[in-house]
Short mmCIF file of C-alpha atoms in Angstrom, two decimals:
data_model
loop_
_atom_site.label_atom_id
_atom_site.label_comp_id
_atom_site.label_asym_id
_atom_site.label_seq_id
_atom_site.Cartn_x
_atom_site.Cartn_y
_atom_site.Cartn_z
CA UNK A 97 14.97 -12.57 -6.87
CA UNK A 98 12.72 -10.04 -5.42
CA UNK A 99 9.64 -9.66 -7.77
CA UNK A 100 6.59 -9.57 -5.24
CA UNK A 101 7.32 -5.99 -4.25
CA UNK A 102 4.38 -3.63 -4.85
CA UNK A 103 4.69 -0.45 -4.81
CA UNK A 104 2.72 2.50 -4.63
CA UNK A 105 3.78 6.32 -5.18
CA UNK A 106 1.63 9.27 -4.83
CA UNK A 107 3.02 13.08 -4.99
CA UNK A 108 1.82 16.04 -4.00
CA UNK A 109 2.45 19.83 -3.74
CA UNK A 110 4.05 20.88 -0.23
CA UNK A 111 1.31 23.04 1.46
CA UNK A 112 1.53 25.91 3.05
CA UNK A 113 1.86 27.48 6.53
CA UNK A 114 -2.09 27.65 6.63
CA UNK A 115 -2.70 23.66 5.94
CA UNK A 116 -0.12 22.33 7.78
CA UNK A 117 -1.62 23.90 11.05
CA UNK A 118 -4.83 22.76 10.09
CA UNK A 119 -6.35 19.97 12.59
CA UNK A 120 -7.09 16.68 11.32
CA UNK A 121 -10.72 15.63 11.67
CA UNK A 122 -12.40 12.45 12.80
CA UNK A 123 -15.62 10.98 11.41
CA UNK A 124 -16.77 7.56 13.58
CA UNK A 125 -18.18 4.84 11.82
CA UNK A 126 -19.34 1.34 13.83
CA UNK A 127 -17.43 -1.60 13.39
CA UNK A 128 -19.23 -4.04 15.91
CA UNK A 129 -22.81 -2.64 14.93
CA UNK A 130 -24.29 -3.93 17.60
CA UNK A 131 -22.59 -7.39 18.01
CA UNK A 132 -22.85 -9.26 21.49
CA UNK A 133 -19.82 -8.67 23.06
CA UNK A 134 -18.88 -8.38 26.80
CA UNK A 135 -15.64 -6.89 28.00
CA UNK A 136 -13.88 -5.57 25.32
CA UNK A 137 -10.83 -5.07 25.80
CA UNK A 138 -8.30 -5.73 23.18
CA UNK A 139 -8.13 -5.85 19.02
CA UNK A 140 -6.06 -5.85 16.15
CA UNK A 141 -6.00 -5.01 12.48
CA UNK A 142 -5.19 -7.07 9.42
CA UNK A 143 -6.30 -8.29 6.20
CA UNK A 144 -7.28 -11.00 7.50
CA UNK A 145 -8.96 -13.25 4.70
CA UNK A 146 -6.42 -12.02 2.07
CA UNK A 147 -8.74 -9.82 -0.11
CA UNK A 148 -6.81 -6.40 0.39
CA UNK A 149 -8.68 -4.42 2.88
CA UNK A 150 -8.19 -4.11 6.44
CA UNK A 151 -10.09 -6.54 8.75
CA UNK A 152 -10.56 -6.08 12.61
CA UNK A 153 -10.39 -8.21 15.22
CA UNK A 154 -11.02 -8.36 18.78
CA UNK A 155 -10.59 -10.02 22.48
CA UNK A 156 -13.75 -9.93 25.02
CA UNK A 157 -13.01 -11.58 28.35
CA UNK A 158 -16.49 -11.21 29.57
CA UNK A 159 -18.22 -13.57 27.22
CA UNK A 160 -14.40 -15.18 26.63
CA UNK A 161 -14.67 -14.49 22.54
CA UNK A 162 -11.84 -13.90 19.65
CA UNK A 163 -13.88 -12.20 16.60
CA UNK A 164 -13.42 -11.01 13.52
CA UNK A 165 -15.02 -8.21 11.83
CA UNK A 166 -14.90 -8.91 7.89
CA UNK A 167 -14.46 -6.06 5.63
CA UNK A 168 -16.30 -5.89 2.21
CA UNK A 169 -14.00 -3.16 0.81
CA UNK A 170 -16.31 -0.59 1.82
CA UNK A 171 -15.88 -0.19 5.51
CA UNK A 172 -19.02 -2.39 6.34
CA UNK A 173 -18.14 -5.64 8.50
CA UNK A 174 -19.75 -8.55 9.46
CA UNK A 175 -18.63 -10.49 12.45
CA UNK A 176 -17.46 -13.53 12.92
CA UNK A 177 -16.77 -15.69 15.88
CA UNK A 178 -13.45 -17.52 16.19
CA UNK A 179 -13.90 -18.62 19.45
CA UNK A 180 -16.59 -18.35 22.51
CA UNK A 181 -14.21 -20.70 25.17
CA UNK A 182 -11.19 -18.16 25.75
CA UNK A 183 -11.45 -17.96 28.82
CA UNK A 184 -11.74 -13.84 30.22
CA UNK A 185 -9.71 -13.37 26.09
CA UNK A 186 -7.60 -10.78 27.05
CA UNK A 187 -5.27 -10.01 23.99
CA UNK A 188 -5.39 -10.68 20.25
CA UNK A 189 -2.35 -10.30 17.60
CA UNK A 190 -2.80 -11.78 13.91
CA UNK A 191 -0.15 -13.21 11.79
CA UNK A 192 0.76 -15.85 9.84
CA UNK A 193 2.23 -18.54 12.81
CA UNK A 194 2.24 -21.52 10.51
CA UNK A 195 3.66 -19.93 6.92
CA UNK A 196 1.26 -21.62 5.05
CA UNK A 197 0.27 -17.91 3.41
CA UNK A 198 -3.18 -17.00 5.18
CA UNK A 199 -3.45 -14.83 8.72
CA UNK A 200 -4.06 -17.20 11.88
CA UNK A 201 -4.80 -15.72 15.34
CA UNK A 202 -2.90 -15.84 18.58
CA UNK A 203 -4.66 -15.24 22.08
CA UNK A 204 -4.27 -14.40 26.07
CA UNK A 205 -6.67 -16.42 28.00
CA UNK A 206 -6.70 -14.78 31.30
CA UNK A 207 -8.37 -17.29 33.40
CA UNK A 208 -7.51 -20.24 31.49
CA UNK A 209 -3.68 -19.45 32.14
CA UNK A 210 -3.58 -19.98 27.91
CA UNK A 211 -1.67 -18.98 25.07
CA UNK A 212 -3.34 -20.02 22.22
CA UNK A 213 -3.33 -19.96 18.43
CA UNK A 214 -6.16 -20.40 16.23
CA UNK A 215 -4.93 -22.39 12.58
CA UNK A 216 -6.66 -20.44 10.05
CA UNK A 217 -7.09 -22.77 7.06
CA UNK A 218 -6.99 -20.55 3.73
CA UNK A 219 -11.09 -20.26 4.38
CA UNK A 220 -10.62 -18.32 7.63
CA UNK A 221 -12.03 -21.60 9.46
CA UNK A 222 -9.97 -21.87 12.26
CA UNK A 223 -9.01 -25.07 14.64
CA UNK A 224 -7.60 -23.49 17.92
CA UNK A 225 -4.04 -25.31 18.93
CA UNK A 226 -2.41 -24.47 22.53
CA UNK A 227 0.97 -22.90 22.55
CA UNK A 228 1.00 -23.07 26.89
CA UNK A 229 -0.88 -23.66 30.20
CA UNK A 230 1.04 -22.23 32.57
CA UNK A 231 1.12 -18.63 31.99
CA UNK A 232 -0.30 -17.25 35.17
CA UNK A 233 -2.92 -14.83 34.17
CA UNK A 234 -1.40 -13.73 30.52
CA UNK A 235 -2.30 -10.30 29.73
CA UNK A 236 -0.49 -10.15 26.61
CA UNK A 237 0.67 -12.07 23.71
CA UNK A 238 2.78 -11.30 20.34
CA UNK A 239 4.76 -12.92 17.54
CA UNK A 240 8.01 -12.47 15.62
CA UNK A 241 10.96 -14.76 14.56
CA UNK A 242 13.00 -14.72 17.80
CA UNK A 243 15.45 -16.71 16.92
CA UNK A 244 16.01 -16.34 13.14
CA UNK A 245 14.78 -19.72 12.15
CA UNK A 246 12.55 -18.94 9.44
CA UNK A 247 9.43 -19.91 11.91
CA UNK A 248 7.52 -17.37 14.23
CA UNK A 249 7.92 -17.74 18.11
CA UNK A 250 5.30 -16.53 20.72
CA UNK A 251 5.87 -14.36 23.51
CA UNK A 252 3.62 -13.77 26.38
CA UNK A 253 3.04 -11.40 29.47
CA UNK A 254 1.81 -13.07 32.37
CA UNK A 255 0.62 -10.95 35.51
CA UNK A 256 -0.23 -13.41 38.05
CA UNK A 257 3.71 -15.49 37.59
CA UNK A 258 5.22 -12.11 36.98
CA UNK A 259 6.89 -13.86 33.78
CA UNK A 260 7.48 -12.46 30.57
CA UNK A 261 8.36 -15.58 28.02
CA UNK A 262 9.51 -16.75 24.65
CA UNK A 263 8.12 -19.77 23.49
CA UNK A 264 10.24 -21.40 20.56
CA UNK A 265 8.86 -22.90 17.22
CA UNK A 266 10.15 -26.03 15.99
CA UNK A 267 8.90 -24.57 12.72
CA UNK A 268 6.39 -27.64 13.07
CA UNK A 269 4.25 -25.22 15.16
CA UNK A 270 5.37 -27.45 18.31
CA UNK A 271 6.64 -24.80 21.45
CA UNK A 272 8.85 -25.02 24.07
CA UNK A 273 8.79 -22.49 26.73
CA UNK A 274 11.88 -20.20 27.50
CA UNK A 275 11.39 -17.54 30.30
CA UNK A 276 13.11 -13.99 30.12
CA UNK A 277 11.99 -12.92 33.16
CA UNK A 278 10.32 -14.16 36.33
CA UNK A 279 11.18 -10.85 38.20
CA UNK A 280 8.31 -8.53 36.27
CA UNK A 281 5.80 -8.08 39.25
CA UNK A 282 2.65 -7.83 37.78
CA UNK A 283 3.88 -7.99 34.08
CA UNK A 284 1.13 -6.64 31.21
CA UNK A 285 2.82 -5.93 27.90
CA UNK A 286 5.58 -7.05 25.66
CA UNK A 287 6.62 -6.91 22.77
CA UNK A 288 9.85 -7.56 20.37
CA UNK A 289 11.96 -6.10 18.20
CA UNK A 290 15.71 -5.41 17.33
CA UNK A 291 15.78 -2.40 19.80
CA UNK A 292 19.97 -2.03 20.07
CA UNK A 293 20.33 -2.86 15.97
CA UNK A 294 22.78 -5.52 15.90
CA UNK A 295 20.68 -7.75 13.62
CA UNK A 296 19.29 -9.95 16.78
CA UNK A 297 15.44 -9.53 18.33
CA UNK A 298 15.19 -8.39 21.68
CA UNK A 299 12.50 -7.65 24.22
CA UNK A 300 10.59 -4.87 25.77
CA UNK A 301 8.32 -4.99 28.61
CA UNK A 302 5.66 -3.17 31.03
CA UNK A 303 5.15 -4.76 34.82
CA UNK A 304 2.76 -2.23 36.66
CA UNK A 305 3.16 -3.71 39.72
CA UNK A 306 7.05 -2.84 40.00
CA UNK A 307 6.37 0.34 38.01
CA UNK A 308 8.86 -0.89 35.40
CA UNK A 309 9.71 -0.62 31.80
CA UNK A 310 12.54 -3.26 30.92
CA UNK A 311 14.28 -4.33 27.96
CA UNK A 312 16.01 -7.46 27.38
CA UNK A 313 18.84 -7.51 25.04
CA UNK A 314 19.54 -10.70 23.35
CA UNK A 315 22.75 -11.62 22.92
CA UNK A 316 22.28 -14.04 19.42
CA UNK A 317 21.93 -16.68 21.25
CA UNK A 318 18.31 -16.08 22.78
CA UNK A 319 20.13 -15.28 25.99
CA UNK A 320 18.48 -12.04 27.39
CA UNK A 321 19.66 -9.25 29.76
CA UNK A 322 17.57 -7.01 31.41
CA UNK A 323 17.94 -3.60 30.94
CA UNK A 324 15.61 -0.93 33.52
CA UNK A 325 14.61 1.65 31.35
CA UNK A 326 12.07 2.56 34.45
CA UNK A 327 11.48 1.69 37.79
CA UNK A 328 8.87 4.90 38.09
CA UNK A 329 6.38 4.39 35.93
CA UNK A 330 3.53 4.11 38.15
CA UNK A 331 0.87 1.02 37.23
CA UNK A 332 2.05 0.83 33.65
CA UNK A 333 -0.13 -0.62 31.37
CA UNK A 334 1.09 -0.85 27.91
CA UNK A 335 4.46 0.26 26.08
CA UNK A 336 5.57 0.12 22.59
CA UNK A 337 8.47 1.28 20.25
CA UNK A 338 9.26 3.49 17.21
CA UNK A 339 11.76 6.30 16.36
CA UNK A 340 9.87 9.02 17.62
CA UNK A 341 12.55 12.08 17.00
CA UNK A 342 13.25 10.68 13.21
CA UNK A 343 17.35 10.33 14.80
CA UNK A 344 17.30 5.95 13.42
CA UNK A 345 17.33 4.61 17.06
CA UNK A 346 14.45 3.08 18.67
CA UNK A 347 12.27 4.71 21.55
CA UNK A 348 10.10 3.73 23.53
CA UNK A 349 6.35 5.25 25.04
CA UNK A 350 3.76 3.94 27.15
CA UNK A 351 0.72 4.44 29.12
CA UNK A 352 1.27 5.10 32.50
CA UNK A 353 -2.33 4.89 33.95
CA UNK A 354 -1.31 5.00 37.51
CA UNK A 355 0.35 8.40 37.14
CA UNK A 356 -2.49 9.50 34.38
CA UNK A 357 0.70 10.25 32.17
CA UNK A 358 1.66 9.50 28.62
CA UNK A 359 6.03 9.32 28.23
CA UNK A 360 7.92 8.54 25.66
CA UNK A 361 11.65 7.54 26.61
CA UNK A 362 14.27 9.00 24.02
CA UNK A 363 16.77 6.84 22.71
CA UNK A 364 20.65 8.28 23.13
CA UNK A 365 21.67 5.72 20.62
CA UNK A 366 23.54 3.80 23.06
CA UNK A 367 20.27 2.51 24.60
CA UNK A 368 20.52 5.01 27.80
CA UNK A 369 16.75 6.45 27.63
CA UNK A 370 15.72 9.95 29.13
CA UNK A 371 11.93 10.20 29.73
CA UNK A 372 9.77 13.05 28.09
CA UNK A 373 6.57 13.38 28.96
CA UNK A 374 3.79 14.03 26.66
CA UNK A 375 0.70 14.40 29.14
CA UNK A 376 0.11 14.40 32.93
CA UNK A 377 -3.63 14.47 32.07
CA UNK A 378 -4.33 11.59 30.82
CA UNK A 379 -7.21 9.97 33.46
CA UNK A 380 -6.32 6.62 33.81
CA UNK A 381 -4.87 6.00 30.19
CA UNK A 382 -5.08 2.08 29.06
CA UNK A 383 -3.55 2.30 25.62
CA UNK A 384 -0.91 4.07 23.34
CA UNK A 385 -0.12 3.77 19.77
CA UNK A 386 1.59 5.85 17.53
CA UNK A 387 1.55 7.03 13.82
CA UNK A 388 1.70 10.39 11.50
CA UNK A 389 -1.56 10.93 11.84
CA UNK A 390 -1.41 14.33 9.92
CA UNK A 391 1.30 13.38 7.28
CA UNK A 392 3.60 15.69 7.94
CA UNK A 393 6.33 12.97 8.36
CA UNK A 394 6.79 13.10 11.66
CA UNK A 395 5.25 10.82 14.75
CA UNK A 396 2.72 11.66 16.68
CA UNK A 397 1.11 9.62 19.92
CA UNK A 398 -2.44 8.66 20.34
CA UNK A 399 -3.94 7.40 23.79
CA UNK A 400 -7.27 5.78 25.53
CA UNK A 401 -7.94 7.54 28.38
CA UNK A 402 -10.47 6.03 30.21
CA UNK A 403 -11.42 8.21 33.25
CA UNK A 404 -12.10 10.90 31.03
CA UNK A 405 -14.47 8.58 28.27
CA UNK A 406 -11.79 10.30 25.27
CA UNK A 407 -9.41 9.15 22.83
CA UNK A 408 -7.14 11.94 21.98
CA UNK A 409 -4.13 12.39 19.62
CA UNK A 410 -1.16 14.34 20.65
CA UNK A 411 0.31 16.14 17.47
CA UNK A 412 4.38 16.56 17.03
CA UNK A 413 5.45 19.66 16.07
CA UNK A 414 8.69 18.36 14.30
CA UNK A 415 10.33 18.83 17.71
CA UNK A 416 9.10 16.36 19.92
CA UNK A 417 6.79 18.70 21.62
CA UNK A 418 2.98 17.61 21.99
CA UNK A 419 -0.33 19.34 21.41
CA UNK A 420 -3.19 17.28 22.60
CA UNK A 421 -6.02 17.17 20.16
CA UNK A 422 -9.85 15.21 20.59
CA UNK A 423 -10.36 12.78 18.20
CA UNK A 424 -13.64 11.54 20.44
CA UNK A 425 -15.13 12.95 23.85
CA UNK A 426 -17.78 10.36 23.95
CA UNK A 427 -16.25 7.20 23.93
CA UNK A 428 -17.53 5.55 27.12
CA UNK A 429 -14.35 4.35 28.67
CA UNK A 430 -12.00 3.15 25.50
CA UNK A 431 -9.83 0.27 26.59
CA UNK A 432 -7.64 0.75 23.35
CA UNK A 433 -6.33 2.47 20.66
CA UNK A 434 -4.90 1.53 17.33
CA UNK A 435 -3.69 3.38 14.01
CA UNK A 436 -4.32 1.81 10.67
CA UNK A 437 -5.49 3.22 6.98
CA UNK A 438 -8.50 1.06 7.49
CA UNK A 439 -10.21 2.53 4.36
CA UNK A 440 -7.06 2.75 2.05
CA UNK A 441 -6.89 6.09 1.32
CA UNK A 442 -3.14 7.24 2.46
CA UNK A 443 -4.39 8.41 5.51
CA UNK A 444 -4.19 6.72 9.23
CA UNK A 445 -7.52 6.20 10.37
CA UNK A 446 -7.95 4.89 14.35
CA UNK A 447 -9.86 2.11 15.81
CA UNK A 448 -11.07 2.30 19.50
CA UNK A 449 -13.45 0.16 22.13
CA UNK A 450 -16.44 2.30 23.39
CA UNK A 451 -18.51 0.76 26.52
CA UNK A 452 -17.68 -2.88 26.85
CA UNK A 453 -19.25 -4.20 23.58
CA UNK A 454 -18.67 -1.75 20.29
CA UNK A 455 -15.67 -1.31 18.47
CA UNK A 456 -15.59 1.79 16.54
CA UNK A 457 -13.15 3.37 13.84
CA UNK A 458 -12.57 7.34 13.12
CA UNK A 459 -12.02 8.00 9.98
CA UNK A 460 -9.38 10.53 9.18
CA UNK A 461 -10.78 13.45 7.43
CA UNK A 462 -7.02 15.02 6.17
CA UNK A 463 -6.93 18.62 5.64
CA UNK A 464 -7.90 19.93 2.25
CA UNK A 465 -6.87 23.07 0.54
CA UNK A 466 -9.11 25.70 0.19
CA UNK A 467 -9.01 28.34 -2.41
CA UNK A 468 -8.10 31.57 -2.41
CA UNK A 469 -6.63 30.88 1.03
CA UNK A 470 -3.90 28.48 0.23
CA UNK A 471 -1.00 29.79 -1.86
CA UNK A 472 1.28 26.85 -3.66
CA UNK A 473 4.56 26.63 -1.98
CA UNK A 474 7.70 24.19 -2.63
CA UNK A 475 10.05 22.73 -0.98
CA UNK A 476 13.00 25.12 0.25
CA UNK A 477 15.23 21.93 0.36
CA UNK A 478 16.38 18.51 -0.80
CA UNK A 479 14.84 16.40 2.34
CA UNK A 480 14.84 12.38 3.23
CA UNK A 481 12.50 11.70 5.34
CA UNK A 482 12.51 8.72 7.79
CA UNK A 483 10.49 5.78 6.69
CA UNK A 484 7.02 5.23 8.14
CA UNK A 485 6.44 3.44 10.40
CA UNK A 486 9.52 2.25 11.55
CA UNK A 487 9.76 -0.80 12.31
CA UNK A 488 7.37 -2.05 10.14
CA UNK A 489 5.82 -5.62 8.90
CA UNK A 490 4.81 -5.25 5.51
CA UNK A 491 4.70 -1.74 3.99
CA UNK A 492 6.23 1.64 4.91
CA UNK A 493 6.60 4.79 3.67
CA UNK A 494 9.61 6.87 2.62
CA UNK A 495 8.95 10.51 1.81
CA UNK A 496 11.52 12.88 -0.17
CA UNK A 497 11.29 16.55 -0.49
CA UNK A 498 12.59 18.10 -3.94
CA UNK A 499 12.67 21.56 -4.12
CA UNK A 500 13.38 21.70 -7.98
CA UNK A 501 12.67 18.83 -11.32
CA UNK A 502 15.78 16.52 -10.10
CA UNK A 503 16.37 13.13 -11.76
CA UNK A 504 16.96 10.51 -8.65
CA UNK A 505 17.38 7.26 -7.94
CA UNK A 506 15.76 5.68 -4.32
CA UNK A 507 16.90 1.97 -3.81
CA UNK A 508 16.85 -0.32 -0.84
CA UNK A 509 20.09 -1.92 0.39
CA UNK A 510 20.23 -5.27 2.61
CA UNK A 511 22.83 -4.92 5.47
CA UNK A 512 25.49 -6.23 3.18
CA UNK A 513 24.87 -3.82 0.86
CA UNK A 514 23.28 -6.21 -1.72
CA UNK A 515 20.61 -4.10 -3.84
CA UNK A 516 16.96 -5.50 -2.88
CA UNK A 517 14.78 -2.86 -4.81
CA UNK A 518 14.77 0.04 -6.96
CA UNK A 519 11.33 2.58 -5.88
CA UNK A 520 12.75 5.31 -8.54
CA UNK A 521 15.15 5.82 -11.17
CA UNK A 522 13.90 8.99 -13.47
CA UNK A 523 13.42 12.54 -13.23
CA UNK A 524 10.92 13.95 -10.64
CA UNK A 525 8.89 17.49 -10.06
CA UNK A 526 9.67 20.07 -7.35
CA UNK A 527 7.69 18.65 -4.43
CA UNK A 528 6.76 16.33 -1.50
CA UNK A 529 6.59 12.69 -3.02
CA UNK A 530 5.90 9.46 -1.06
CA UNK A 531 6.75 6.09 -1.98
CA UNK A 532 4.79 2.60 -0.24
CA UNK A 533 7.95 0.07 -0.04
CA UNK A 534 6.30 -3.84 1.01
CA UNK A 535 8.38 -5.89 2.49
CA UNK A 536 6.98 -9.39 0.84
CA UNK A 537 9.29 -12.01 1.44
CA UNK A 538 12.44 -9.95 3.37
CA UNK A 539 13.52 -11.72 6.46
CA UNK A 540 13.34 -9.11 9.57
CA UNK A 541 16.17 -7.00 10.08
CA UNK A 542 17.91 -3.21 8.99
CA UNK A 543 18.00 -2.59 5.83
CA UNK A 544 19.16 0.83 4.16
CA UNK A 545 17.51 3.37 1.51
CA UNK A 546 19.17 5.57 -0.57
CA UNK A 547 18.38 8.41 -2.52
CA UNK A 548 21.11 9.65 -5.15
CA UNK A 549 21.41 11.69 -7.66
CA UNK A 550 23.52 14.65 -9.16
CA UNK A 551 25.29 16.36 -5.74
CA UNK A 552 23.19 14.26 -3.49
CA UNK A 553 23.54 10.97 -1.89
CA UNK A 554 21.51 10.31 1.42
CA UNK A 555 21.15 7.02 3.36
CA UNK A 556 19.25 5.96 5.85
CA UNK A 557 17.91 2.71 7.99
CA UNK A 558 14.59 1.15 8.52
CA UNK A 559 13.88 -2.17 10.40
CA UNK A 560 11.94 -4.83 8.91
CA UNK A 561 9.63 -7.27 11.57
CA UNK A 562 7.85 -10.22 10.75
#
């Protein structure tokens, strides 16, 4: 049933002490080179055109354009212009709205009072088709299958109606609006995702007017109830979600430019969130993302901080405590931040805005062991690590630890325990080995992992969003 699953392993040798306290290194490369572009302020990352490398795209609101950079396969891009009439383009997110098997494009228009997709016709020509007119001042858009129809549903952030909304899919790409909230003052973010894990999607939210970070638990029926998760979270800006501590419950962070602060808000498991607080330094930070940047299975935060002109990384120890580290000090004031392997290499690489017209990506320069100075060491213990990134779309990456040649088995479960895949089922060296699981055709929802063998059997969860 499932035969589209690819799947990629790669091993290595744990390394020592001495690499593991290494710092990761940047290298920045152009994306834009140069392209016209006025008030940039948004992008994503996809393969866009299908031909397996990463593709960028972007939202300007000063010249009102949705581009996209193509990549060749070799990190050089040439741009292309979806549309010039989004008017002040404010947000971008890519996915595949219409399940005809290419990438379209979804867009804020800011001044337009638009949500908009853009049909993408296997040739990445794109016809643009309105999803709504009367989202007051959208600020953000995203996708996902709300409802568990098979078809993707919008949502949208709207600042100037304080609204955060759903708008349902017929699955014949017709939408009907459905509003969470109307109570958001000032509302700039959202996004979705099955944040209490009882197999439903619900909502999460930034309004920097109110100071608040909300989520809206749906109760199966696309009935939603708000949740505060903070009323002090002064001009919020953007907030996302992933299981920061590794503990299989979601968290939340977010960019809290009005306090210059970067929090992340720990999950007890019964949705009550603490805040931690990464940075109070962070001059007037605009965007957050998160990934394990230096592969030590673990999550660390990046940010945009604008007042400063610096996009920085803040590296978790294992613990949950932060160590701010530069990626760039001369980005003139970065409006986002994004994490991707954008050249394919294992590594996360991060994308950026710099000025109001160039979009640049850092290349991750990982580590690498130097002789005489790094000893070989092994695992002291069987480990399984939690999948990353988690939730994820299509591809994540489970990591086991073996501290002696063990024969295992890792497979992936559905939520009734039906067997989906099988990663490994033979003998395996002393070491750190990683495994790429793609999702292809699962619908979204938890699914479990499993590594067994002699002595051993460990389970876990990851979440699955399309």
């Amino acid at each position: 049933m499932f035969k589209s699953y690819g799947l990629k392993i790669f091993v290595f040798v744990a390394l020592s002490i001495y690499q593991l306290n290494a710092q990761v290194h940047f290298t920045p490369h152009s994306v834009s080179n140069n392209f016209p572009l006025s008030g940039l302020i948004a992008a994503d990352a996809v393969d866009l055109d299908g031909d397996g490398d990463i593709d960028i795209l972007s939202a300007s609101h000063g010249d009102d354009k949705i581009t996209w950079y193509e990549n060749n396969g070799f990190q050089e891009f040439t741009a292309h212009v979806i549309s010039d009439t989004a008017e002040g383009a404010y947000s971008v997110y890519a996915l595949d709205v219409d399940n005809d098997g290419d990438i379209d494009v979804l867009s804020a228009a800011v001044l337009a009072d638009k949500v908009v997709w853009y049909e993408n016709d296997g040739m990445e020509n794109f016809s643009e088709h309105t999803i709504s007119i009367n989202a007051m001042g959208p600020r953000s858009v995203y996708a996902i299958d709300l409802d568990a129809d098979n078809d993707i549903d919008v949502l949208s952030a709207s600042i100037g109606d304080d609204k955060v909304a759903w708008y349902e899919n017929d699955s014949a790409e017709n939408f009907s609006e459905h509003v969470i909230s109307d109570t958001a003052a000032g509302a700039t973010s959202v996004i979705a995702l099955d944040i209490d894990q009882d197999g439903d999607i619900d909502v999460l939210s930034a309004s920097f007017l109110d100071n608040k970070i909300a989520w809206y638990e749906n109760d199966g029926e696309e009935n939603f109830s708000e949740y505060i998760i903070t009323a002090n979270a002064t001009a919020v800006l953007a907030v996302s979600a992933i299981d920061v501590d590794g503990d299989a419950d979601i968290d939340i962070f977010a960019a809290i430019a009005g306090a210059d602060k970067v929090a992340w808000y720990e999950n007890d498991g019964a949705e009550n969130f603490s805040e931690h607080v990464i940075s109070e330094d962070a001059g007037l930070v605009l965007s957050v993302a998160a990934a394990d940047l230096d592969g030590d299975a673990d999550i660390d935060i990046l940010s945009a901080l604008a007042a400063s002109d610096k996009v920085v990384w803040y590296r978790n120890d294992g613990e949950e405590n932060f160590r701010e580290l530069l990626i760039s000090a001369n980005v003139d004031f970065p409006t986002f931040v994004i994490a991707t392997d954008l050249d394919n290499d294992l590594d996360i690489d991060v994308l950026s805005s710099a000025g109001n017209n160039e979009i640049i990506w850092y290349e991750n320069q990982s580590p690498q062991s130097i002789s005489g100075e790094t000893p070989v060491t092994f695992p002291e213990s069987l480990y399984l690590y939690n999948n990353f990134p988690n939730p994820f779309n299509s591809a994540t990456v489970i990591t086991v630890d073996l501290p002696i040649r063990t024969a295992a088995s890792l497979k992936i479960y559905d939520i009734q325990g039906r067997e989906i895949a099988q990663l490994l089922d033979n003998p395996l060296a002393a070491g750190r080995h990683r495994f790429t699981f793609q999702s292809g055709n699962l619908a979204s929802g938890v699914y479990i992992y499993q590594l067994s063998g002699t002595g051993f059997n460990i389970t876990k969860k990851m979440i699955v969003l399309k």
